[in-house]
């Protein structure tokens, strides 16, 4: 396929906001893709070069793209910058300057999708001194041979700003329609995707081996499995009732989720968001090598600093400081890291995902028998609400977050929030029992003393997974530090869009819309019914419509965005409704 054809599809996708039309356009595009190029087309459409766990990043800044446009079109840099300031989008700048350029097109040959993809990959992989000039040259060559419409997407792609509005779910549905003629196969595709977290691979397998290849798709070492997630319930009684009696109850550690893949001496770690984090945890890697009694294994746990002498757990914030690569060793001696292992997905060629929790746990304990650094999570088996409650209280007293109860008969449910895991977290009087992860979809300008920062708050949404849209739930206007205000304004300006972004359902209009990209963690006092928000909105018997909103929302901590969550991993509408219903029941409260 020629890149110009792909650019036409992107242009059509950008112009629509209906999800069904997006699926149809994407289906048509996939139908036209050859076996060899389908993975490239999927990655490009996602705005990436490879799945996140491969860590291939463009490393391209706006200035570099500006220079490439200048070289390709013959316009001076100042002119490019001026146009960018005017239009607020380097894609549009590339498009208009290419259209107006007097330079002859450098290349009569038209670029194919694969050629453009390969050059983009070369741009990303060029590093070291002098690499900047090389990157500019490569990008400029592409743009110089491009039509204005192609140039628009060539400039946006390396900046991670394609803004097509397609989520994973839309791509999966389009794959199903393109290769089987119906949406029915989406469930199977989702299952396979949950096992490898790589949509490009799924497209390739489907196009080469047909539906059978997807039905037979298995867990693969070094391709991370999408993590299982927990539902929440407010009381021990509710948990025991839901579990229908006996269940496992584990301590809930507030650390850094790690999925570990090992084959002989090759070991890799992946984060909750499935990015590779091997280099961050040298002492865990050493322990996996020396203390785990398995040659080939995939297992999961929570890494956090734990001082055995004082029986003290250090919270997430302190553990994450290790992220800064420098000082990893220093921190290691100060606060020794442990991994509290809680699940096993694969062992010596055998898939454990489908086996019941009891079998997985038994095998996990066996392989960790002689390990000091990697310890099975503390767990009890019980069918008594009183016993569960006591265990919860002891865990909280020891500085932990709460507990996770687990269904003894359930498989590992990759990529989904199901009642096979139920969490109960400590809560404080007058506060919701859990924080919410919200997607930023717009922001407001500051007034009064805030005018200086040009930032007055955020419009935030939750994810409605059944409709695949983002629904507003709150406007957060207070609790920001000055540094946060500055940073939000700076980051959000880069993803500002002129109109309501696709897949956003809102009745309110912020001063500026932003493309949904960032997730923040928010605390609130209560969930209330609201006439102005679209979260869970429904028509009442009297004809009025209400949704849900947050009372006294505030941002947690000094972070601006949550680095370990993608927008589709934000709190869902369904969870908000559950939390709303749980408010009425009595929770376990701590002062
Ligand atoms: P949270 O902010 O509460 O960690 P989350 O959205 O990251 O929420 P949930 O599915 O809601 O994830 O809660 C499960 C999380 O708790 C896992 O992601 C994992 O990192 C952490 N965790 C800590 N201890 C355990 C345990 N024993 N079993 C399972 N998960 C655990």
Coordinates of C-alpha atoms and ligand atoms in Angstrom, one line a residue:
X1 CA 0.0 0.0 0.0
X2 CA 1.2 3.5 -0.7
X3 CA 1.6 5.9 2.2
X4 CA -0.6 8.3 0.4
X5 CA -3.5 5.8 0.6
X6 CA -2.9 5.4 4.3
X7 CA -2.9 9.2 4.7
X8 CA -6.3 9.3 3.0
X9 CA -7.7 6.8 5.5
X10 CA -6.2 8.8 8.4
X11 CA -7.8 11.9 7.0
X12 CA -11.2 10.1 6.9
X13 CA -10.7 8.7 10.4
X14 CA -9.9 12.2 11.8
X15 CA -13.0 13.7 10.3
X16 CA -15.5 11.3 12.1
X17 CA -16.3 10.9 15.7
X18 CA -18.8 8.1 15.5
X19 CA -17.1 4.9 16.8
X20 CA -19.1 2.7 14.3
X21 CA -17.9 4.7 11.3
X22 CA -14.3 4.5 12.7
X23 CA -14.6 0.8 12.8
X24 CA -15.9 0.6 9.2
X25 CA -13.1 2.8 7.9
X26 CA -10.5 0.8 9.8
X27 CA -12.0 -2.5 8.5
X28 CA -11.7 -1.2 5.0
X29 CA -8.1 -0.2 5.6
X30 CA -7.2 -3.7 7.1
X31 CA -8.9 -5.4 4.2
X32 CA -6.6 -3.6 1.8
X33 CA -3.4 -4.4 3.9
X34 CA -1.2 -7.2 2.8
X35 CA 0.1 -9.8 5.2
X36 CA 3.5 -8.2 5.3
X37 CA 2.3 -4.8 6.1
X38 CA -0.6 -5.4 8.5
X39 CA 1.5 -5.2 11.7
X40 CA 3.2 -1.9 10.5
X41 CA -0.2 -0.4 9.7
X42 CA -1.5 -1.3 13.1
X43 CA 1.5 0.2 14.9
X44 CA 1.4 3.3 12.8
X45 CA -2.4 3.7 13.5
X46 CA -1.7 3.4 17.2
X47 CA 1.0 6.1 16.8
X48 CA 3.8 3.8 17.9
X49 CA 6.6 1.8 16.2
X50 CA 6.3 -1.3 18.3
X51 CA 4.4 -2.5 21.3
X52 CA 5.3 -0.5 24.5
X53 CA 7.3 -3.4 26.1
X54 CA 9.8 -3.1 23.3
X55 CA 10.7 0.4 24.4
X56 CA 11.2 1.8 20.9
X57 CA 10.8 5.6 21.2
X58 CA 11.2 8.3 18.6
X59 CA 13.3 10.6 20.7
X60 CA 12.1 13.5 18.4
X61 CA 11.3 17.0 19.7
X62 CA 9.2 19.6 18.1
X63 CA 12.2 21.7 17.2
X64 CA 13.6 18.8 15.2
X65 CA 10.4 18.4 13.2
X66 CA 10.3 22.1 12.6
X67 CA 13.8 21.9 11.1
X68 CA 12.8 18.9 8.9
X69 CA 9.8 20.9 7.6
X70 CA 12.1 23.9 6.9
X71 CA 14.6 21.7 5.0
X72 CA 11.9 19.9 3.0
X73 CA 9.9 23.0 2.0
X74 CA 12.6 25.6 1.7
X75 CA 10.8 27.9 4.2
X76 CA 13.1 29.5 6.9
X77 CA 12.9 28.1 10.4
X78 CA 11.3 31.3 11.7
X79 CA 8.5 31.0 9.1
X80 CA 7.8 27.4 10.2
X81 CA 7.8 28.4 13.8
X82 CA 5.4 31.3 13.1
X83 CA 3.0 29.0 11.3
X84 CA 3.2 26.5 14.1
X85 CA 2.3 29.2 16.6
X86 CA -0.6 30.2 14.5
X87 CA -2.0 26.7 13.9
X88 CA -0.9 24.9 17.1
X89 CA -0.2 21.7 15.2
X90 CA 3.0 20.8 13.3
X91 CA 1.1 18.4 11.2
X92 CA -1.0 21.3 9.8
X93 CA 2.1 23.4 9.4
X94 CA 3.8 20.7 7.4
X95 CA 0.6 20.3 5.3
X96 CA 0.2 24.0 4.4
X97 CA 3.9 24.7 3.9
X98 CA 4.3 21.7 1.7
X99 CA 1.3 22.8 -0.3
X100 CA 2.7 26.3 -0.8
X101 CA 6.4 25.3 -1.3
X102 CA 8.1 26.3 -4.5
X103 CA 10.6 23.5 -4.2
X104 CA 10.3 20.7 -6.7
X105 CA 9.3 17.4 -5.1
X106 CA 12.6 15.6 -4.6
X107 CA 11.5 12.1 -5.5
X108 CA 9.1 11.0 -8.2
X109 CA 8.8 7.6 -6.6
X110 CA 6.0 7.4 -4.2
X111 CA 6.7 6.0 -0.8
X112 CA 5.0 2.8 0.4
X113 CA 3.7 2.3 3.9
X114 CA 6.6 -0.1 4.7
X115 CA 9.2 2.4 3.4
X116 CA 7.8 5.1 5.6
X117 CA 7.6 2.8 8.6
X118 CA 11.2 1.6 8.1
X119 CA 12.5 5.2 7.8
X120 CA 10.6 6.2 10.9
X121 CA 12.1 3.2 12.7
X122 CA 15.6 4.3 11.5
X123 CA 14.9 7.8 12.8
X124 CA 14.0 6.3 16.2
X125 CA 17.0 4.1 16.3
X126 CA 19.6 6.6 15.3
X127 CA 21.4 7.7 18.4
X128 CA 24.7 9.2 19.6
X129 CA 26.5 12.3 18.6
X130 CA 25.4 13.9 15.4
X131 CA 22.2 11.8 15.4
X132 CA 20.1 14.9 15.4
X133 CA 21.2 16.0 12.0
X134 CA 20.7 12.4 10.7
X135 CA 17.2 12.4 12.0
X136 CA 16.4 15.8 10.5
X137 CA 17.7 14.6 7.1
X138 CA 15.7 11.4 7.1
X139 CA 12.5 13.1 8.1
X140 CA 13.1 16.0 5.6
X141 CA 13.6 13.5 2.8
X142 CA 10.3 11.8 3.5
X143 CA 8.4 15.1 3.7
X144 CA 10.1 16.5 0.6
X145 CA 8.8 13.6 -1.4
X146 CA 5.3 13.8 0.1
X147 CA 2.0 15.3 -0.8
X148 CA 0.7 17.9 1.7
X149 CA -1.7 15.3 3.3
X150 CA 1.1 12.8 3.7
X151 CA 3.3 15.5 5.2
X152 CA 0.7 16.2 7.8
X153 CA 0.9 12.7 9.2
X154 CA 4.6 12.3 8.7
X155 CA 5.2 15.4 10.9
X156 CA 2.7 14.2 13.6
X157 CA 3.7 10.6 13.8
X158 CA 7.2 11.0 15.3
X159 CA 5.8 13.4 17.9
X160 CA 3.3 10.8 19.1
X161 CA 0.5 13.2 18.0
X162 CA -1.5 11.3 15.3
X163 CA -4.7 12.0 17.2
X164 CA -6.9 9.5 15.3
X165 CA -8.9 8.7 18.3
X166 CA -8.8 4.9 17.9
X167 CA -8.5 2.7 21.0
X168 CA -7.4 -0.9 21.2
X169 CA -11.0 -2.0 21.3
X170 CA -11.8 -0.3 18.0
X171 CA -8.8 -1.9 16.3
X172 CA -9.8 -5.3 17.6
X173 CA -13.3 -5.0 16.4
X174 CA -12.1 -3.9 13.0
X175 CA -9.8 -6.9 12.8
X176 CA -12.7 -9.2 13.6
X177 CA -14.8 -7.7 10.9
X178 CA -12.0 -7.5 8.3
X179 CA -10.9 -11.1 8.7
X180 CA -14.1 -13.0 9.6
X181 CA -16.8 -10.7 8.3
X182 CA -18.5 -10.2 11.7
X183 CA -17.8 -8.6 15.1
X184 CA -18.3 -12.0 16.9
X185 CA -14.7 -12.9 16.7
X186 CA -13.7 -9.9 18.8
X187 CA -13.8 -11.9 22.1
X188 CA -11.2 -14.4 20.8
X189 CA -9.0 -11.6 19.5
X190 CA -9.2 -9.9 22.9
X191 CA -8.2 -13.2 24.6
X192 CA -5.1 -13.5 22.4
X193 CA -4.3 -9.8 22.8
X194 CA -4.5 -10.1 26.6
X195 CA -1.9 -12.9 26.4
X196 CA 0.7 -10.9 24.4
X197 CA -0.2 -7.2 24.6
X198 CA 0.8 -6.7 21.0
X199 CA -1.9 -5.7 18.5
X200 CA 0.6 -5.9 15.6
X201 CA 1.4 -9.6 16.3
X202 CA -2.4 -10.3 16.6
X203 CA -3.0 -8.7 13.2
X204 CA -0.1 -10.6 11.7
X205 CA -1.2 -14.0 13.1
X206 CA -4.7 -13.5 12.0
X207 CA -3.8 -12.5 8.5
X208 CA -1.3 -15.4 8.1
X209 CA -3.1 -18.2 10.0
X210 CA -6.7 -17.1 10.0
X211 CA -9.1 -17.4 13.0
X212 CA -7.6 -20.8 13.9
X213 CA -4.2 -19.3 14.7
X214 CA -5.9 -16.9 17.2
X215 CA -8.0 -19.6 18.8
X216 CA -4.8 -21.6 19.4
X217 CA -2.8 -18.5 20.6
X218 CA -0.8 -19.2 23.8
X219 CA 1.3 -17.3 26.3
X220 CA 4.7 -16.5 25.0
X221 CA 7.9 -15.9 27.1
X222 CA 9.0 -12.2 26.9
X223 CA 5.7 -10.9 25.6
X224 CA 4.0 -9.5 28.7
X225 CA 0.5 -10.7 29.7
X226 CA -2.0 -7.9 30.4
X227 CA -2.5 -7.8 34.1
X228 CA -5.5 -9.3 36.0
X229 CA -7.3 -6.6 38.0
X230 CA -9.4 -6.6 41.2
X231 CA -13.0 -5.6 41.8
X232 CA -13.8 -3.9 45.1
X233 CA -16.2 -4.5 47.9
X234 CA -16.5 -2.5 51.1
X235 CA -16.9 -5.3 53.8
X236 CA -15.6 -8.7 54.8
X237 CA -19.1 -10.1 54.8
X238 CA -19.8 -8.9 51.2
X239 CA -16.5 -10.5 50.1
X240 CA -17.3 -13.9 51.7
X241 CA -20.8 -13.8 50.3
X242 CA -19.5 -13.1 46.8
X243 CA -16.8 -15.7 47.0
X244 CA -19.5 -18.2 48.2
X245 CA -17.5 -19.2 51.2
X246 CA -13.8 -20.3 51.4
X247 CA -11.3 -18.1 49.6
X248 CA -7.7 -17.0 49.8
X249 CA -7.0 -13.6 51.3
X250 CA -3.6 -11.9 50.6
X251 CA -2.0 -8.8 52.0
X252 CA -2.2 -5.9 49.5
X253 CA 1.2 -4.4 49.0
X254 CA 1.5 -0.8 47.8
X255 CA 4.6 -1.3 45.7
X256 CA 5.6 -1.6 42.1
X257 CA 3.8 -4.3 40.1
X258 CA 6.3 -6.6 38.3
X259 CA 5.7 -9.3 35.8
X260 CA 8.8 -11.5 35.5
X261 CA 9.8 -13.5 32.5
X262 CA 12.7 -15.9 32.8
X263 CA 14.2 -18.4 30.3
X264 CA 17.6 -19.7 31.5
X265 CA 19.8 -16.7 32.2
X266 CA 17.6 -14.3 30.2
X267 CA 15.3 -12.4 32.5
X268 CA 13.0 -9.4 31.8
X269 CA 10.7 -7.4 34.1
X270 CA 7.6 -5.6 32.9
X271 CA 5.5 -2.9 34.7
X272 CA 1.8 -2.8 35.3
X273 CA 1.6 -0.8 32.0
X274 CA 3.8 -3.4 30.4
X275 CA 6.8 -1.3 29.9
X276 CA 10.1 -3.1 30.3
X277 CA 11.6 -2.2 33.7
X278 CA 14.5 -4.8 33.9
X279 CA 17.1 -2.2 34.5
X280 CA 15.3 -0.6 37.4
X281 CA 15.6 -3.7 39.6
X282 CA 19.0 -5.3 39.5
X283 CA 18.7 -6.9 42.9
X284 CA 15.3 -8.5 41.9
X285 CA 16.9 -9.8 38.7
X286 CA 19.8 -11.3 40.7
X287 CA 17.4 -13.0 43.0
X288 CA 15.3 -14.4 40.1
X289 CA 18.5 -15.8 38.7
X290 CA 19.8 -17.4 41.9
X291 CA 16.8 -18.1 44.1
X292 CA 13.9 -19.1 41.9
X293 CA 13.8 -22.9 41.2
X294 CA 12.7 -22.8 37.6
X295 CA 14.3 -22.6 34.2
X296 CA 11.3 -21.1 32.3
X297 CA 8.8 -19.1 34.2
X298 CA 6.4 -16.2 34.1
X299 CA 5.2 -14.9 37.5
X300 CA 4.0 -11.8 39.1
X301 CA 4.4 -9.8 42.3
X302 CA 4.7 -6.5 44.0
X303 CA 8.2 -5.0 44.5
X304 CA 8.7 -2.8 47.5
X305 CA 11.3 -1.9 50.0
X306 CA 10.9 -3.9 53.2
X307 CA 13.1 -3.7 56.2
X308 CA 13.1 -7.1 57.8
X309 CA 14.8 -5.9 61.0
X310 CA 12.0 -3.4 61.7
X311 CA 9.2 -5.2 59.9
X312 CA 8.6 -1.9 58.0
X313 CA 7.2 -1.5 54.5
X314 CA 8.1 1.6 52.5
X315 CA 5.4 3.0 50.4
X316 CA 5.2 3.3 46.6
X317 CA 6.6 6.8 46.4
X318 CA 9.8 5.8 48.1
X319 CA 10.1 2.7 46.1
X320 CA 9.6 4.5 42.8
X321 CA 12.5 6.8 43.5
X322 CA 14.6 3.8 42.4
X323 CA 13.3 4.6 38.9
X324 CA 15.9 7.2 38.5
X325 CA 18.5 5.0 37.2
X326 CA 21.3 6.8 39.0
X327 CA 21.5 5.8 42.6
X328 CA 19.8 2.5 42.1
X329 CA 22.7 0.8 44.0
X330 CA 22.7 3.4 46.7
X331 CA 19.0 2.9 47.3
X332 CA 19.4 -0.9 47.3
X333 CA 21.5 -0.9 50.4
X334 CA 19.4 1.7 52.2
X335 CA 16.1 0.0 51.6
X336 CA 16.4 -3.6 50.5
X337 CA 13.8 -4.5 47.9
X338 CA 11.7 -7.6 48.1
X339 CA 9.3 -9.0 45.7
X340 CA 6.0 -10.3 47.2
X341 CA 5.0 -12.8 44.6
X342 CA 1.3 -13.4 44.1
X343 CA 0.7 -15.3 40.9
X344 CA 2.1 -17.7 38.4
X345 CA 1.2 -17.8 34.7
X346 CA 3.7 -20.1 33.0
X347 CA 6.1 -22.8 34.2
X348 CA 8.5 -25.0 32.2
X349 CA 6.5 -25.0 29.0
X350 CA 3.2 -25.3 30.7
X351 CA 0.5 -22.6 30.5
X352 CA -0.8 -21.9 34.1
X353 CA -3.2 -19.1 33.1
X354 CA -6.2 -21.5 32.8
X355 CA -5.4 -23.4 36.0
X356 CA -7.3 -22.6 39.2
X357 CA -5.7 -20.3 41.8
X358 CA -5.0 -23.1 44.2
X359 CA -2.8 -24.9 41.6
X360 CA -1.0 -21.8 40.6
X361 CA -0.3 -20.8 44.2
X362 CA 0.9 -24.3 45.1
X363 CA 3.4 -24.3 42.2
X364 CA 4.5 -20.7 43.0
X365 CA 5.3 -21.6 46.6
X366 CA 7.2 -24.6 45.4
X367 CA 9.5 -22.6 43.1
X368 CA 10.1 -19.9 45.7
X369 CA 10.9 -22.4 48.5
X370 CA 14.4 -21.3 49.1
X371 CA 14.2 -17.6 48.1
X372 CA 14.8 -14.9 50.6
X373 CA 14.3 -11.9 48.3
X374 CA 11.2 -13.2 46.5
X375 CA 8.6 -14.2 49.0
X376 CA 5.1 -15.5 48.3
X377 CA 2.6 -12.9 49.5
X378 CA 1.3 -13.4 53.0
X379 CA -2.0 -15.4 52.7
X380 CA -4.7 -17.0 54.7
X381 CA -7.5 -19.4 53.7
X382 CA -10.8 -18.6 55.3
X383 CA -14.5 -18.8 55.0
X384 CA -15.1 -16.6 58.0
X385 CA -15.9 -12.9 57.6
X386 CA -14.5 -12.2 61.1
X387 CA -11.2 -13.9 60.3
X388 CA -11.0 -11.9 57.0
X389 CA -11.7 -8.7 58.8
X390 CA -9.0 -9.4 61.5
X391 CA -6.5 -10.2 58.7
X392 CA -7.5 -6.9 57.0
X393 CA -7.0 -4.9 60.2
X394 CA -3.7 -6.5 61.0
X395 CA -2.5 -5.7 57.5
X396 CA -3.5 -2.1 57.7
X397 CA -1.9 -1.8 61.2
X398 CA 1.3 -3.0 59.6
X399 CA 1.2 -0.1 57.2
X400 CA -0.2 -2.0 54.2
X401 CA -3.0 -0.9 51.9
X402 CA -5.5 -3.6 52.7
X403 CA -6.2 -7.1 51.3
X404 CA -7.0 -8.9 48.0
X405 CA -9.3 -11.9 48.3
X406 CA -9.0 -14.5 45.6
X407 CA -11.4 -17.1 44.3
X408 CA -9.7 -20.5 44.7
X409 CA -11.2 -22.0 41.6
X410 CA -10.7 -19.1 39.2
X411 CA -8.2 -18.9 36.4
X412 CA -5.8 -15.9 35.9
X413 CA -8.1 -13.5 34.2
X414 CA -5.7 -11.5 32.0
X415 CA -6.5 -7.9 31.1
X416 CA -9.8 -7.7 33.0
X417 CA -11.3 -6.6 36.3
X418 CA -13.3 -9.5 37.6
X419 CA -14.6 -10.7 40.9
X420 CA -12.1 -13.6 41.0
X421 CA -10.0 -10.9 42.8
X422 CA -11.7 -8.6 45.2
X423 CA -9.8 -5.8 47.0
X424 CA -10.7 -4.0 50.2
X425 CA -8.6 -1.0 51.0
X426 CA -8.3 1.1 54.2
X427 CA -10.2 4.2 54.1
X428 CA -10.4 7.4 56.2
X429 CA -13.4 8.9 57.7
X430 CA -15.3 11.2 55.3
X431 CA -13.5 9.9 52.2
X432 CA -14.3 7.5 49.4
X433 CA -12.7 4.1 50.1
X434 CA -10.7 4.2 47.0
X435 CA -8.9 6.7 44.7
X436 CA -10.0 7.1 41.1
X437 CA -7.9 7.2 38.1
X438 CA -9.3 9.9 35.7
X439 CA -8.5 10.9 32.2
X440 CA -7.8 14.6 31.5
X441 CA -9.9 15.8 28.6
X442 CA -9.8 19.6 29.0
X443 CA -8.6 22.4 31.2
X444 CA -9.7 25.8 32.3
X445 CA -7.9 29.1 32.4
X446 CA -6.9 30.6 35.7
X447 CA -8.6 33.7 37.1
X448 CA -7.7 36.0 39.9
X449 CA -4.5 34.9 41.6
X450 CA -4.3 32.0 39.2
X451 CA -4.3 34.1 36.1
X452 CA -0.5 34.2 36.2
X453 CA -0.3 30.4 35.6
X454 CA -3.0 30.5 32.9
X455 CA -4.3 27.4 34.6
X456 CA -7.5 27.1 36.5
X457 CA -8.3 23.4 36.7
X458 CA -9.0 20.2 34.9
X459 CA -12.0 18.6 33.3
X460 CA -11.8 14.8 33.9
X461 CA -13.5 11.7 32.6
X462 CA -13.8 8.0 33.4
X463 CA -13.8 5.3 30.8
X464 CA -17.0 3.6 29.8
X465 CA -15.7 0.3 28.5
X466 CA -18.9 -1.0 27.0
X467 CA -19.4 2.1 24.9
X468 CA -15.6 2.7 24.5
X469 CA -16.0 6.4 25.3
X470 CA -14.8 8.8 28.0
X471 CA -17.5 10.4 30.1
X472 CA -17.0 13.4 32.3
X473 CA -17.2 13.0 36.1
X474 CA -15.7 16.1 37.6
X475 CA -14.0 19.4 37.3
X476 CA -11.0 19.8 39.6
X477 CA -10.3 23.3 40.5
X478 CA -8.4 23.2 43.8
X479 CA -5.5 21.6 45.5
X480 CA -2.8 22.2 42.9
X481 CA 0.6 23.4 43.9
X482 CA 2.2 26.2 41.8
X483 CA 4.6 23.7 40.2
X484 CA 1.8 21.4 39.3
X485 CA -0.2 24.3 37.7
X486 CA 2.9 25.2 35.6
X487 CA 3.5 21.7 34.5
X488 CA -0.1 20.9 33.7
X489 CA -0.3 24.0 31.5
X490 CA 2.9 23.1 29.7
X491 CA 2.1 19.5 29.1
X492 CA -1.6 20.0 28.2
X493 CA -0.8 22.8 25.7
X494 CA 1.0 20.2 23.6
X495 CA -2.1 18.1 23.2
X496 CA -4.6 20.9 22.8
X497 CA -7.3 20.3 20.2
X498 CA -9.8 22.7 18.7
X499 CA -13.0 20.7 19.2
X500 CA -14.2 18.0 21.5
X501 CA -11.9 15.0 20.8
X502 CA -13.3 11.8 19.4
X503 CA -14.7 9.2 21.9
X504 CA -15.4 12.0 24.5
X505 CA -18.9 12.3 25.7
X506 CA -19.4 15.6 27.5
X507 CA -22.0 18.3 28.1
X508 CA -19.6 20.8 29.6
X509 CA -17.2 22.9 27.6
X510 CA -13.8 23.5 29.1
X511 CA -11.8 26.6 28.0
X512 CA -9.5 24.1 26.1
X513 CA -10.1 20.6 25.0
X514 CA -7.1 18.2 25.2
X515 CA -6.5 14.9 23.4
X516 CA -7.1 12.2 26.0
X517 CA -3.6 11.0 27.0
X518 CA -3.0 11.5 30.7
X519 CA -4.4 9.8 33.7
X520 CA -4.3 11.3 37.2
X521 CA -5.2 9.8 40.6
X522 CA -7.9 11.7 42.4
X523 CA -9.4 11.5 45.9
X524 CA -12.9 12.6 46.7
X525 CA -15.3 12.7 49.6
X526 CA -18.3 11.3 47.9
X527 CA -19.9 10.3 44.6
X528 CA -23.1 12.2 44.0
X529 CA -25.8 12.2 41.3
X530 CA -25.3 15.1 38.9
X531 CA -27.3 16.7 36.1
X532 CA -24.2 18.1 34.3
X533 CA -21.9 15.1 34.0
X534 CA -22.2 12.3 31.5
X535 CA -20.7 9.5 33.6
X536 CA -23.3 6.7 33.9
X537 CA -26.0 9.2 32.7
X538 CA -29.5 7.7 32.5
X539 CA -33.1 8.8 32.1
X540 CA -35.2 8.7 35.2
X541 CA -38.9 7.9 35.3
X542 CA -39.8 11.6 35.4
X543 CA -37.8 12.2 32.2
X544 CA -34.9 14.0 33.7
X545 CA -31.4 12.7 33.1
X546 CA -28.7 12.3 35.7
X547 CA -25.1 11.1 35.8
X548 CA -22.5 10.8 38.5
X549 CA -20.0 13.4 39.9
X550 CA -17.4 13.7 42.6
X551 CA -17.7 15.8 45.7
X552 CA -14.6 17.7 46.8
X553 CA -12.2 16.1 44.2
X554 CA -8.5 16.7 44.7
X555 CA -5.4 15.4 43.1
X556 CA -3.3 12.9 45.0
X557 CA 0.3 13.8 45.7
X558 CA 2.7 16.0 43.8
X559 CA 2.7 13.9 40.6
X560 CA 0.9 15.5 37.6
X561 CA 0.1 12.3 35.7
X562 CA 0.1 8.7 36.5
X563 CA 3.0 7.1 34.6
X564 CA 1.8 3.5 34.9
X565 CA -1.7 3.8 33.4
X566 CA -3.0 4.2 29.9
X567 CA -6.3 6.0 29.3
X568 CA -8.2 2.7 28.8
X569 CA -7.0 1.7 32.2
X570 CA -8.6 4.6 33.9
X571 CA -11.5 4.0 36.4
X572 CA -14.6 2.8 34.5
X573 CA -18.1 4.0 34.7
X574 CA -19.2 0.6 36.0
X575 CA -16.7 1.0 38.9
X576 CA -18.1 4.5 39.7
X577 CA -21.6 3.1 39.9
X578 CA -20.4 0.3 42.2
X579 CA -18.5 2.7 44.4
X580 CA -21.7 4.9 44.6
X581 CA -23.7 1.9 45.7
X582 CA -21.1 0.8 48.2
X583 CA -21.2 4.2 49.9
X584 CA -24.5 3.4 51.4
X585 CA -23.1 0.4 53.2
X586 CA -20.9 0.7 56.2
X587 CA -17.2 0.5 55.4
X588 CA -14.3 -0.3 57.7
X589 CA -12.9 3.0 58.6
X590 CA -9.6 4.1 60.1
X591 CA -8.9 7.4 61.6
Ligands
LIG1 P1 -4.6 0.2 43.1 O1 -4.4 1.6 42.8 O2 -5.6 -0.1 44.2 O3 -3.3 -0.6 43.2 P2 -4.9 -0.8 40.5 O4 -6.0 -0.3 39.5 O5 -3.5 -0.6 40.2 O6 -5.4 -0.3 41.9 P3 -6.3 -3.2 41.1 O7 -6.7 -4.3 40.2 O8 -7.4 -2.3 41.5 O9 -5.1 -2.4 40.5 O10 -5.7 -3.7 42.5 C1 -4.8 -4.8 42.4 C2 -3.4 -4.2 42.5 O11 -2.9 -4.4 43.8 C3 -2.5 -4.9 41.5 O12 -2.3 -4.1 40.4 C4 -1.2 -5.1 42.3 O13 -0.3 -4.2 41.8 C5 -1.5 -4.7 43.7 N1 -1.3 -5.8 44.6 C6 -0.7 -5.7 45.8 N2 -0.7 -6.9 46.5 C7 -1.4 -7.8 45.7 C8 -1.7 -9.1 45.9 N3 -1.4 -9.8 47.0 N4 -2.4 -9.7 44.9 C9 -2.8 -9.0 43.8 N5 -2.5 -7.7 43.6 C10 -1.8 -7.1 44.5

